[in-house]
Every structure is written in C-alpha cells, then in structure tokens.
Coordinates of C-alpha atoms in Angstrom, one line a residue:
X1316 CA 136.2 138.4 119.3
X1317 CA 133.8 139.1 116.2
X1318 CA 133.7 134.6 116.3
X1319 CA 132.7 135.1 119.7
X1320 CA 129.7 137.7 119.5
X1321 CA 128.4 135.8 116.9
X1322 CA 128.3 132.5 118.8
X1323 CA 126.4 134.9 121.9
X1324 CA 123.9 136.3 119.3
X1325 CA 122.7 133.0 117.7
X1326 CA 120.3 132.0 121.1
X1327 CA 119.7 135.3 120.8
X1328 CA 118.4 135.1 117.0
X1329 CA 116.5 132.1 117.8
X1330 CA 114.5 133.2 120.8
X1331 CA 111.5 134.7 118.4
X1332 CA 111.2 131.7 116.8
X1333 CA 111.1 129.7 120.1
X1334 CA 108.7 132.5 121.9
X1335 CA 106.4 131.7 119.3
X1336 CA 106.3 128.2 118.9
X1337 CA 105.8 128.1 123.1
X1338 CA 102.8 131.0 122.7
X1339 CA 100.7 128.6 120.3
X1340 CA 98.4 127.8 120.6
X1341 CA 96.5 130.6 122.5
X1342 CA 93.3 129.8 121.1
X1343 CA 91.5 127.0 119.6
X1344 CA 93.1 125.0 116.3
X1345 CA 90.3 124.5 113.8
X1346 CA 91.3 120.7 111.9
X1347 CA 88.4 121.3 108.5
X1348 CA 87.7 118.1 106.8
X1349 CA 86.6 118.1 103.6
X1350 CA 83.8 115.3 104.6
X1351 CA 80.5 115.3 106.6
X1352 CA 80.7 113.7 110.0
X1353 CA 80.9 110.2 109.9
X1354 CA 83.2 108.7 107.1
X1355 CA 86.7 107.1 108.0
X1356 CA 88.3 110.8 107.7
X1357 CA 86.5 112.2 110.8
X1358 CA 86.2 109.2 112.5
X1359 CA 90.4 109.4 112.7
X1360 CA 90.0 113.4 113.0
X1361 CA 88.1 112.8 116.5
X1362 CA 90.3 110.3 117.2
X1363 CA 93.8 112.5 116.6
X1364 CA 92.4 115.9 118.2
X1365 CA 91.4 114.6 121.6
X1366 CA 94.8 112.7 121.6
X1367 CA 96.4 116.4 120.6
X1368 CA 95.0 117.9 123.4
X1369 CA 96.6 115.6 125.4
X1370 CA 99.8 116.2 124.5
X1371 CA 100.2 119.4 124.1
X1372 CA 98.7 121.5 127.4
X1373 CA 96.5 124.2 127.3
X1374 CA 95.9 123.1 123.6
X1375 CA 92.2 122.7 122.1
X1376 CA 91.8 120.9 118.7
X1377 CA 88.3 121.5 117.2
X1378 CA 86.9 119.1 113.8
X1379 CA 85.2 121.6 111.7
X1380 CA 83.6 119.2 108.7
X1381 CA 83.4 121.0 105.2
X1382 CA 81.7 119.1 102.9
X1383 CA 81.3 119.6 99.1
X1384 CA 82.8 120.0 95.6
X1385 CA 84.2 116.5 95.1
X1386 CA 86.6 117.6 98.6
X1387 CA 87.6 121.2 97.1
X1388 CA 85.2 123.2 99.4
X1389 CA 87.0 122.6 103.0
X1390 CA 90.9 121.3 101.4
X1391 CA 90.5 125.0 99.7
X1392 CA 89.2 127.3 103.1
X1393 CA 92.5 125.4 104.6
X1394 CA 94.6 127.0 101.7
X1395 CA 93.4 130.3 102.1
X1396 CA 93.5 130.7 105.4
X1397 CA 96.1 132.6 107.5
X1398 CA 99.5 130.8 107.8
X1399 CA 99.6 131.0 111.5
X1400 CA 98.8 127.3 113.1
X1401 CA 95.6 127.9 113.5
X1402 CA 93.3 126.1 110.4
X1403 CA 94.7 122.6 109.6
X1404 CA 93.5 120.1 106.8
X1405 CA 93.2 116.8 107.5
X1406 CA 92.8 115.1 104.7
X1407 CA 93.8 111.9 102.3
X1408 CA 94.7 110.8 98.9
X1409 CA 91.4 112.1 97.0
X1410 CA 91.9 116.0 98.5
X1411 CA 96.0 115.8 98.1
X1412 CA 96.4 113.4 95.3
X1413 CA 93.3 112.5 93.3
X1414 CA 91.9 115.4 93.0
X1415 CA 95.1 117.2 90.9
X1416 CA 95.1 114.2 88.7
X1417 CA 91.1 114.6 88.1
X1418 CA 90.3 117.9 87.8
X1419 CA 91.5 120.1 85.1
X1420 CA 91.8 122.9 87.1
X1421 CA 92.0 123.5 91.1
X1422 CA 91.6 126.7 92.9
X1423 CA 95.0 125.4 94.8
X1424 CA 97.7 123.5 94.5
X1425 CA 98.1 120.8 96.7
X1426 CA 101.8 121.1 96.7
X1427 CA 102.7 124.5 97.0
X1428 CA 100.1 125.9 99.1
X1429 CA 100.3 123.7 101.8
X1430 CA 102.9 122.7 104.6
X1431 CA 102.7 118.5 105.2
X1432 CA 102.8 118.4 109.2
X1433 CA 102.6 114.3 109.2
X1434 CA 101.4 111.3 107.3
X1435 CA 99.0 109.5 110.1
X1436 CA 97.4 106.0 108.9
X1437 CA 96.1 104.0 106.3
X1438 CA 93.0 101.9 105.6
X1439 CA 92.5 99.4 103.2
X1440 CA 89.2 98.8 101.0
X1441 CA 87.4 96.7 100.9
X1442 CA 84.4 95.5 98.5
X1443 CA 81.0 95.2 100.1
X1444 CA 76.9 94.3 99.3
X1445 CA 73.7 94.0 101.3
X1446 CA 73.8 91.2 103.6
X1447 CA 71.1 89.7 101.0
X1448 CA 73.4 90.5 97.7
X1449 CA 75.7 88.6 96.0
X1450 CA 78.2 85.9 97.7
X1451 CA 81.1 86.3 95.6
X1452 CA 83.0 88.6 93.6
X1453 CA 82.4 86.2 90.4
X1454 CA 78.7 86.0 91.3
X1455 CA 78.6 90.2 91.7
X1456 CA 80.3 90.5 88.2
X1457 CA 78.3 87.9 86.2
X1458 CA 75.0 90.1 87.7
X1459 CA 76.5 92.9 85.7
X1460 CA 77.2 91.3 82.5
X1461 CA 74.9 89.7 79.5
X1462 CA 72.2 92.3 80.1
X1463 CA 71.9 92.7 83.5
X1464 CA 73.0 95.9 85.1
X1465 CA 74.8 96.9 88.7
X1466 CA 74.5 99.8 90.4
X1467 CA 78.0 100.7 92.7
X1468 CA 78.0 103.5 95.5
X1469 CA 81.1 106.2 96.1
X1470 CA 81.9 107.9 99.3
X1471 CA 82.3 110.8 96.3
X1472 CA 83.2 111.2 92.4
X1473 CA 87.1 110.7 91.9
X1474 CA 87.5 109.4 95.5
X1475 CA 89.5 106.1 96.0
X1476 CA 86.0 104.0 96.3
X1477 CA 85.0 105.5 92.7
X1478 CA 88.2 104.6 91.3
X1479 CA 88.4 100.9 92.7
X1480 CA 84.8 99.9 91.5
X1481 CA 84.8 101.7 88.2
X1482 CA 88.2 99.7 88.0
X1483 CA 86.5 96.3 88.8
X1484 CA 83.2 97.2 86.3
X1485 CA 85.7 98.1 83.7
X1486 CA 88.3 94.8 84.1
X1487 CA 85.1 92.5 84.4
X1488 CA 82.8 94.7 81.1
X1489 CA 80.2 95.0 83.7
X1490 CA 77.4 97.4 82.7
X1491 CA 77.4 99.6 86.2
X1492 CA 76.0 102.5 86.9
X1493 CA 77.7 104.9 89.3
X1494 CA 75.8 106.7 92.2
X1495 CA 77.9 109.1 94.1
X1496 CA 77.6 110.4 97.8
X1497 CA 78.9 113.3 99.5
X1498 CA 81.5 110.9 101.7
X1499 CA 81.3 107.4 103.1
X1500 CA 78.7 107.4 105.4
X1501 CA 75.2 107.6 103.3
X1502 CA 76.9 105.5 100.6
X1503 CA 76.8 102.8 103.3
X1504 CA 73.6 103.2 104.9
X1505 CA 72.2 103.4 101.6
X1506 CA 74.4 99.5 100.9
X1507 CA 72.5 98.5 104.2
X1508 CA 69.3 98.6 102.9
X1509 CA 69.7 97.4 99.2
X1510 CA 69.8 100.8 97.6
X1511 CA 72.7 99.5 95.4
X1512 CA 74.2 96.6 94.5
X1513 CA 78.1 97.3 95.9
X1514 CA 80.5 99.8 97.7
X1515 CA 84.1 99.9 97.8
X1516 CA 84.5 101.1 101.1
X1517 CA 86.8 101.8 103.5
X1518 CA 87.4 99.4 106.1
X1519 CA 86.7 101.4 109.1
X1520 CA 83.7 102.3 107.0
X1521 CA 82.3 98.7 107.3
X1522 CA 84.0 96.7 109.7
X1523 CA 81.3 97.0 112.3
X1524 CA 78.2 96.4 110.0
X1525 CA 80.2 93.2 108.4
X1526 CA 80.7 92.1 112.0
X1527 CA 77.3 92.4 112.8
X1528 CA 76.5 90.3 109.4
X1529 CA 73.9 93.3 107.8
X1530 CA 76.8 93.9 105.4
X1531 CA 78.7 91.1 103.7
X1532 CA 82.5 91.8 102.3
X1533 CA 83.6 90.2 99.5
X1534 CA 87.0 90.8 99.1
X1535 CA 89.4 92.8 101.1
X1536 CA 92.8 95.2 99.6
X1537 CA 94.6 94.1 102.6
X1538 CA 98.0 91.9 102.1
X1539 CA 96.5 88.8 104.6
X1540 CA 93.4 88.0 105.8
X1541 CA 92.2 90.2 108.6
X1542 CA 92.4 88.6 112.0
X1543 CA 88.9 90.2 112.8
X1544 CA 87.4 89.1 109.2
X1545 CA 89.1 85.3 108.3
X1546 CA 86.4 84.3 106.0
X1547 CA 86.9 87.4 104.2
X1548 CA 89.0 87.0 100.9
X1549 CA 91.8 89.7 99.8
X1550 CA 91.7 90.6 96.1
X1551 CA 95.1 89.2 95.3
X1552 CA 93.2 85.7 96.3
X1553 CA 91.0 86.7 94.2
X1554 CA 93.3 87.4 90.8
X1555 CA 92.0 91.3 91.5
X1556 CA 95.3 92.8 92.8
X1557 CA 94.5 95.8 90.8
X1558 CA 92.1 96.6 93.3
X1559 CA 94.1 96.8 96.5
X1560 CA 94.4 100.5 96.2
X1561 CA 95.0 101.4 100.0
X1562 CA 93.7 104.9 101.4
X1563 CA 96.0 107.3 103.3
X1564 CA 95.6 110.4 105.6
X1565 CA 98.0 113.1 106.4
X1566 CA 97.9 116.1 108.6
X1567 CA 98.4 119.7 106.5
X1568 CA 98.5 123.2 107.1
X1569 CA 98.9 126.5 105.2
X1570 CA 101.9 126.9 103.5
X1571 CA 104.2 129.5 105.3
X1572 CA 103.3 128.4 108.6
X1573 CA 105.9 128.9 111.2
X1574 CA 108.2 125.7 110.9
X1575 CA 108.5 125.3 114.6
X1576 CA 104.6 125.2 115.2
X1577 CA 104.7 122.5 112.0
X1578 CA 107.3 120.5 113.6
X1579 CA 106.1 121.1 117.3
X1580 CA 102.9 119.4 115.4
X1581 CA 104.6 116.6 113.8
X1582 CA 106.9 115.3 116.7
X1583 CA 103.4 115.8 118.8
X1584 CA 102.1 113.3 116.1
X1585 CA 104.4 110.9 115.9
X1586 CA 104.8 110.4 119.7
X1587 CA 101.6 109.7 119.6
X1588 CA 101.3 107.2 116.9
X1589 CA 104.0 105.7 118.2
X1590 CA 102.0 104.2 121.5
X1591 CA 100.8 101.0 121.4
X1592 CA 97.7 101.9 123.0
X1593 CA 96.8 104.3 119.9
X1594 CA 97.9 101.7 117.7
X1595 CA 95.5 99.1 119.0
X1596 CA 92.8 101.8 119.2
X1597 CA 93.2 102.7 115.7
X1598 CA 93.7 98.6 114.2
X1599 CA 90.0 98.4 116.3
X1600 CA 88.7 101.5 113.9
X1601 CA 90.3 99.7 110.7
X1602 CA 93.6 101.9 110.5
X1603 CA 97.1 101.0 110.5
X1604 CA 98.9 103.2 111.5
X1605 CA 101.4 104.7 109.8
X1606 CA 103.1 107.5 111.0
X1607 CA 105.8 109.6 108.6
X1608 CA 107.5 112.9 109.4
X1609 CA 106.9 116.0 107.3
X1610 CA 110.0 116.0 105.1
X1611 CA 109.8 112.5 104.0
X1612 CA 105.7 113.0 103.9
X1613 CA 106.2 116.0 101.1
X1614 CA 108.3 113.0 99.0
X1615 CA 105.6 111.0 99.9
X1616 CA 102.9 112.8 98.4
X1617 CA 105.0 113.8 95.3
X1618 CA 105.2 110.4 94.8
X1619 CA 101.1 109.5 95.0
X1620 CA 100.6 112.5 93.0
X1621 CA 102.0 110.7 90.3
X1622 CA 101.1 107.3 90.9
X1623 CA 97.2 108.4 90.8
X1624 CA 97.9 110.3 87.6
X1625 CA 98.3 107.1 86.2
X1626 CA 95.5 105.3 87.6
X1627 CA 93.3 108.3 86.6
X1628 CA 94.3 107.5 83.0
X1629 CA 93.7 104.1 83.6
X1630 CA 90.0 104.3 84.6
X1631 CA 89.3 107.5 82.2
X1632 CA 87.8 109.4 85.0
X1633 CA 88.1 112.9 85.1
X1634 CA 85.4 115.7 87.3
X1635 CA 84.3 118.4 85.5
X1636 CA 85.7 121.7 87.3

C-alpha cells in the first residue's frame, strides 16, 4: 500500500518542476557578452538566439554586449544575476578559462558560479597582416629581429590572440610590441589599414577580408588546409604547431538555475547544432561546430582551466586585477 502511494505521489512531486520549466520563458532572455558588437563571439550570439527563438515558441533571446575589464565586466553581471533563466553568458575560453589562469584575483569563479548549459563551436586562428605586409611567416619574424621591431594587435589582453602572438614573438626573440583592443573587431580594422604589423585572429574574424585579398593570412591553426583558403599554410606546415591554439564558445547561466530550464536549454542547443543547415551556416562564418552537453561540458572546462594554466606560465602573461 505505502509502495503504492509512493509510486502515485512521484508525478505528483515532479509537476513543480515541470510547471516551471513549461512557464519559461515568459519574458525576454537577456544572452550578455562580454565583447562589443562585431567580434566572432556576437557574430555566433546573433546567430544562436534567432535560431533559439525558433525552437522554442513564444521564446525571445536578446544579445546584450558588455564590454570591458579584459571580459570581467559582462561574464561578472551574468554571475550575479538572479538564478532564474533569465541572463545567460555566452562566452569562450578567455572569460571561462583564461581569465582564472591570468588574473590573480576574479570577482567570480568561473566554476562555481555558473551552470554550463552547452559547449557550441569552435574557431581556429589564424595569423594575419595588411594585404601590403609581409608574405610569410619567416619574412614577418626576421622584420622583428636584429633591430627592427613589430607591432601585434589583440582582440584584448590575455585573450587567445594575445597569447598565440606573444607565443610566436617569444619562440622567434622578436622584439614586438603589444597593442590591445577591447575585442576583435577594431584590432582588425586597425590590421586593414597598416596600423600594425600582425593579428592573431579568429577565423570568422578575417575570413571575409582575406577573401576579398585586403588582408593576407599567413598561416592557419587548423588541422588541413581550409577548402575556402588553399593557399593558406597551417602552422604545423609551418614547424609552429605551438600556435594552433583553437578558440571555443559555450553557453552559461547562473549557478542555481532550475536544471529543467538548463537542460530544456541544452537539448534546444544541441538539436540545433545538430542540423546540417546550421552546420553549413556556421563553417560559412568560420565555426565548426561542436556541440557538447552540459555534464560532459563542466569536464570540459575543468579540463581547459588547466591546460591554459599552463600556457599562461608558458608565455609569462598575467593582467593586473
């Protein structure tokens, strides 16, 4: 009997949970990036939230871009904010990874105070200079060496880009001066028009402008040759396999957030990322896609956490903070 009553009350247990996972969201989901408008992060934001409202009805995703601090400012509104589905972080390695290994102190930790919803895609990097710059990676490095001096862009101090070039001026002694940006997208006008030397940008970043031959890559993180850039190099050709350091992006929210609105979230995700049609949209924008769960994305993270610890004590950079 008592086996019985318990087997009628466990739907009964569960309805809450299910009531509210059905009720959200009643209002509009803010997604903050920590990065002006215009970098690879919000290009896949825009991308993500109209494909969101899609699939789940009555839904309506908004990109609220919050710039600043090396990517603390916005990755730190999305920590303290109210656990209730409503303010999500989309962010990558630097504002999840990097940034703990950099900084000697955070106002959050990028663990604990956050729920991983789904890892989304990744984008290689690639090296680029003024469509007037150098030709080659050797020709680029023996610019920066017996006297001369290089100047190298960053879509922001302690991002990916920072630590890929200061790796590349430190393997080749190259007397380079670093000039940082608040995200990818003045960095690369500023490439455009000669302002500095080289960028270590994402692909999405570039792909167009390289394309349309006003910036010229010259050399590529990716495994193989890119279909849409053959004459483009990959570092490992180029006996630089050190500086195929991919970039990732992952879908957050508050820690404490209702698990069925985290998972309602991720299986929305990965249905998504799953269609070939997004898949070919996002290999056009430079992405892969790469689409991971929640639970295996927390290992996931762990696991970067550590890996960019040690290629933060490889470079010597550290952000004051």
């Amino acid at each position: 009997m008592i086996h019985r009553r318990l087997l009628l009350a466990a739907p009964m247990l569960a309805m809450p949970a299910l009531a509210r996972a059905q009720a959200w969201p009643s209002r509009p989901v803010r997604i903050v990036l920590a990065y002006p408008p215009g970098g690879s992060t919000d290009v896949l934001a825009r991308t993500l939230s109209a494909a969101l409202q899609e699939a789940i009805p009555g839904s309506t995703f908004v990109v609220d871009n919050r710039p600043g601090g090396a990517a603390v400012v916005g990755t730190h509104a999305v920590a303290q904010a109210a656990a209730d589905g409503y303010t999500l972080a989309l962010g990558n390695n630097q504002t999840h990874a990097a940034n703990a290994a950099m900084l000697p102190s955070l106002p959050f930790d990028p663990i604990a105070d956050f729920a991983p919803i789904a890892k989304l895609a990744t984008v290689h990097h690639a090296l680029v200079v003024p469509a007037n710059g150098a030709r080659t990676l050797a020709e680029l490095a023996a610019k920066g060496r017996n006297g001369g001096k290089v100047t190298y862009a960053s879509s922001g101090a302690g991002s990916a880009s920072h630590v890929i070039a200061e790796t590349f001026a430190r393997r080749e002694r190259l007397d380079a001066t670093h000039v940082p940006y608040r995200g990818g997208a003045q960095a690369t006008t500023d490439t455009v028009a000669g302002v500095v030397d080289f960028f270590v940008s994402t692909w999405p970043q570039v792909v167009s402008l390289v394309r349309e031959g006003r910036l010229r890559a010259l050399g590529i993180g990716a495994p193989a040759r890119l279909p849409e850039a053959p004459d483009v190099p990959t570092f490992a050709e180029l006996s630089a396999p050190d500086l195929a350091v991919d970039a990732w992006f992952g879908l957050w929210a508050p820690a404490r957030t209702p698990p069925e609105i985290i998972a309602r979230l991720s299986d929305s995700l990965l249905r998504i990322l799953a269609e070939p049609a997004m898949r070919e949209r996002l290999q056009s924008q430079g992405f892969v896609a790469a689409p991971m769960a929640s639970t295996p994305f927390a290992e996931f993270q762990k696991a970067e956490l550590a890996r960019w610890r040690a290629l933060v004590d490889l470079t010597g950079i550290r952000l004051a903070g």
